[in-house]
CSV table of C-alpha atoms in Angstrom, one decimal:
chain,number,residue,atom,x,y,z
A,1061,MET,CA,-43.6,29.4,-68.2
A,1062,PRO,CA,-46.3,32.1,-69.0
A,1063,ASP,CA,-49.5,30.7,-70.7
A,1064,THR,CA,-49.2,31.3,-74.4
A,1065,ILE,CA,-51.7,31.2,-77.4
A,1066,GLU,CA,-49.8,30.8,-80.8
A,1067,LEU,CA,-51.1,31.7,-83.9
A,1068,ARG,CA,-48.9,30.7,-87.2
A,1069,GLY,CA,-48.5,31.5,-90.7
A,1070,LEU,CA,-51.2,34.4,-91.1
A,1071,ARG,CA,-50.7,35.7,-94.7
A,1072,ALA,CA,-51.8,39.0,-96.1
A,1073,LEU,CA,-50.6,41.5,-98.8
A,1074,GLY,CA,-49.9,45.0,-97.6
A,1075,PHE,CA,-47.2,48.2,-98.1
A,1076,CYS,CA,-43.9,47.9,-96.4
A,1077,GLY,CA,-40.9,48.7,-97.9
A,1078,ALA,CA,-38.2,51.5,-98.1
A,1079,LEU,CA,-38.2,51.2,-102.1
A,1080,PRO,CA,-40.5,53.2,-104.6
A,1081,GLU,CA,-41.8,49.9,-105.7
A,1082,GLU,CA,-42.4,48.6,-102.2
A,1083,GLN,CA,-45.0,51.5,-101.8
A,1084,GLU,CA,-46.6,51.1,-105.2
A,1085,ARG,CA,-47.5,47.3,-105.2
A,1086,ARG,CA,-48.8,45.2,-102.7
A,1087,GLN,CA,-46.5,42.2,-101.1
A,1088,PRO,CA,-47.2,39.3,-99.1
A,1089,PHE,CA,-46.2,38.9,-95.5
A,1090,GLU,CA,-46.3,36.5,-93.0
A,1091,VAL,CA,-47.1,36.6,-89.3
A,1092,ASP,CA,-46.6,34.8,-86.5
A,1093,LEU,CA,-48.0,35.5,-82.8
A,1094,ASP,CA,-47.2,34.5,-79.2
A,1095,VAL,CA,-49.6,36.0,-77.1
A,1096,CYS,CA,-49.1,35.6,-73.4
A,1097,ALA,CA,-51.8,35.6,-71.1
A,1098,ASP,CA,-53.4,34.0,-68.0
A,1099,LEU,CA,-55.6,30.8,-69.5
A,1100,SER,CA,-56.2,29.3,-66.1
A,1101,LEU,CA,-59.9,30.5,-66.0
A,1102,PRO,CA,-60.5,29.3,-69.1
A,1103,GLY,CA,-58.6,25.5,-68.7
A,1104,ARG,CA,-61.2,25.3,-66.4
A,1105,THR,CA,-64.6,26.6,-67.3
A,1106,ASP,CA,-64.0,25.5,-71.0
A,1107,GLU,CA,-65.9,28.7,-71.8
A,1108,LEU,CA,-64.8,30.9,-75.0
A,1109,ALA,CA,-66.0,33.9,-73.3
A,1110,ASP,CA,-63.2,33.6,-71.1
A,1111,THR,CA,-60.3,33.5,-73.4
A,1112,LEU,CA,-58.9,35.2,-76.1
A,1113,ASP,CA,-60.7,35.1,-79.7
A,1114,TYR,CA,-57.9,34.1,-82.2
A,1115,GLY,CA,-59.9,35.1,-84.9
A,1116,ALA,CA,-60.7,38.4,-83.6
A,1117,ILE,CA,-56.8,38.9,-83.2
A,1118,ALA,CA,-56.1,37.6,-86.5
A,1119,SER,CA,-58.3,39.7,-87.9
A,1120,ALA,CA,-57.3,42.8,-86.3
A,1121,VAL,CA,-53.5,41.6,-87.3
A,1122,GLU,CA,-54.7,41.3,-91.4
A,1123,SER,CA,-56.3,44.6,-90.7
A,1124,VAL,CA,-53.3,46.4,-89.8
A,1125,VAL,CA,-51.1,44.7,-92.4
A,1126,VAL,CA,-53.8,45.5,-95.2
A,1127,ASP,CA,-54.8,48.8,-94.4
A,1128,GLU,CA,-51.9,50.7,-93.2
A,1129,ARG,CA,-48.7,51.3,-95.1
A,1130,PHE,CA,-45.1,51.2,-93.5
A,1131,VAL,CA,-41.4,51.7,-94.5
A,1132,LEU,CA,-40.0,49.2,-91.9
A,1133,LEU,CA,-40.8,45.9,-90.8
A,1134,GLU,CA,-39.8,46.5,-87.5
A,1135,ARG,CA,-42.7,49.2,-87.4
A,1136,LEU,CA,-45.3,47.0,-88.7
A,1137,ALA,CA,-44.3,44.4,-86.1
A,1138,ALA,CA,-44.6,47.2,-83.4
A,1139,ARG,CA,-48.2,48.4,-84.7
A,1140,ILE,CA,-49.3,44.6,-84.7
A,1141,SER,CA,-48.0,44.4,-80.8
A,1142,GLU,CA,-49.7,47.8,-80.0
A,1143,VAL,CA,-53.0,46.2,-81.6
A,1144,VAL,CA,-52.8,43.0,-79.8
A,1145,LEU,CA,-51.9,44.8,-76.6
A,1146,THR,CA,-55.4,46.7,-76.4
A,1147,ASP,CA,-57.1,43.6,-74.8
A,1148,PRO,CA,-56.4,44.0,-71.3
A,1149,ARG,CA,-56.2,40.3,-70.5
A,1150,VAL,CA,-52.5,40.3,-72.8
A,1151,ASP,CA,-49.7,40.2,-70.8
A,1152,SER,CA,-47.2,40.4,-73.5
A,1153,VAL,CA,-47.1,39.4,-77.4
A,1154,THR,CA,-44.1,38.3,-79.8
A,1155,VAL,CA,-44.5,39.1,-83.2
A,1156,THR,CA,-43.0,37.9,-85.6
A,1157,VAL,CA,-43.4,39.2,-89.3
A,1158,ARG,CA,-41.6,37.8,-92.5
A,1159,LYS,CA,-41.6,39.7,-95.8
A,1160,LEU,CA,-42.0,36.4,-98.5
A,1161,ARG,CA,-40.2,38.3,-101.4
A,1162,PRO,CA,-37.5,40.1,-100.3
A,1163,PRO,CA,-36.5,42.7,-103.2
A,1164,VAL,CA,-33.2,41.6,-103.1
A,1165,PRO,CA,-30.3,40.6,-105.7
A,1166,GLN,CA,-29.4,37.0,-103.6
A,1167,HIS,CA,-31.4,34.4,-103.2
A,1168,LEU,CA,-33.6,34.8,-100.1
A,1169,GLU,CA,-36.7,33.0,-99.0
A,1170,THR,CA,-37.8,35.7,-96.4
A,1171,SER,CA,-36.3,38.7,-94.4
A,1172,GLY,CA,-38.3,39.5,-91.2
A,1173,VAL,CA,-37.9,40.7,-87.5
A,1174,ARG,CA,-39.4,39.7,-84.3
A,1175,ILE,CA,-40.1,41.7,-81.5
A,1176,THR,CA,-41.5,41.3,-77.8
A,1177,ARG,CA,-43.7,43.9,-76.5
A,1178,SER,CA,-45.5,43.8,-72.7
A,1179,ARG,CA,-47.8,46.1,-70.8
């Protein structure tokens, strides 16, 4: 079983959607991450420098949602995975992105995708 840092419920407003109004008005998104990396060293040393900085990861993910534009949730999730995988200590990442107010006529709480990417 790989070591995993879990980040849950990161919320940010961004542009993602195929409808024109989704590209004109920011929408709320929620992101969950499972970042797999070898955590044995920080488990021994108890040193922040030996582990992944989840604050920096959260900030980078937030920047993707806020500063970039997407048509598909699949691309948004893939872009987030690309950013997280820039840290060479990350072996893989599972990204879940949920649109909190999907524009459909049905009562639908969220729509989303989950992807896993690795080196």
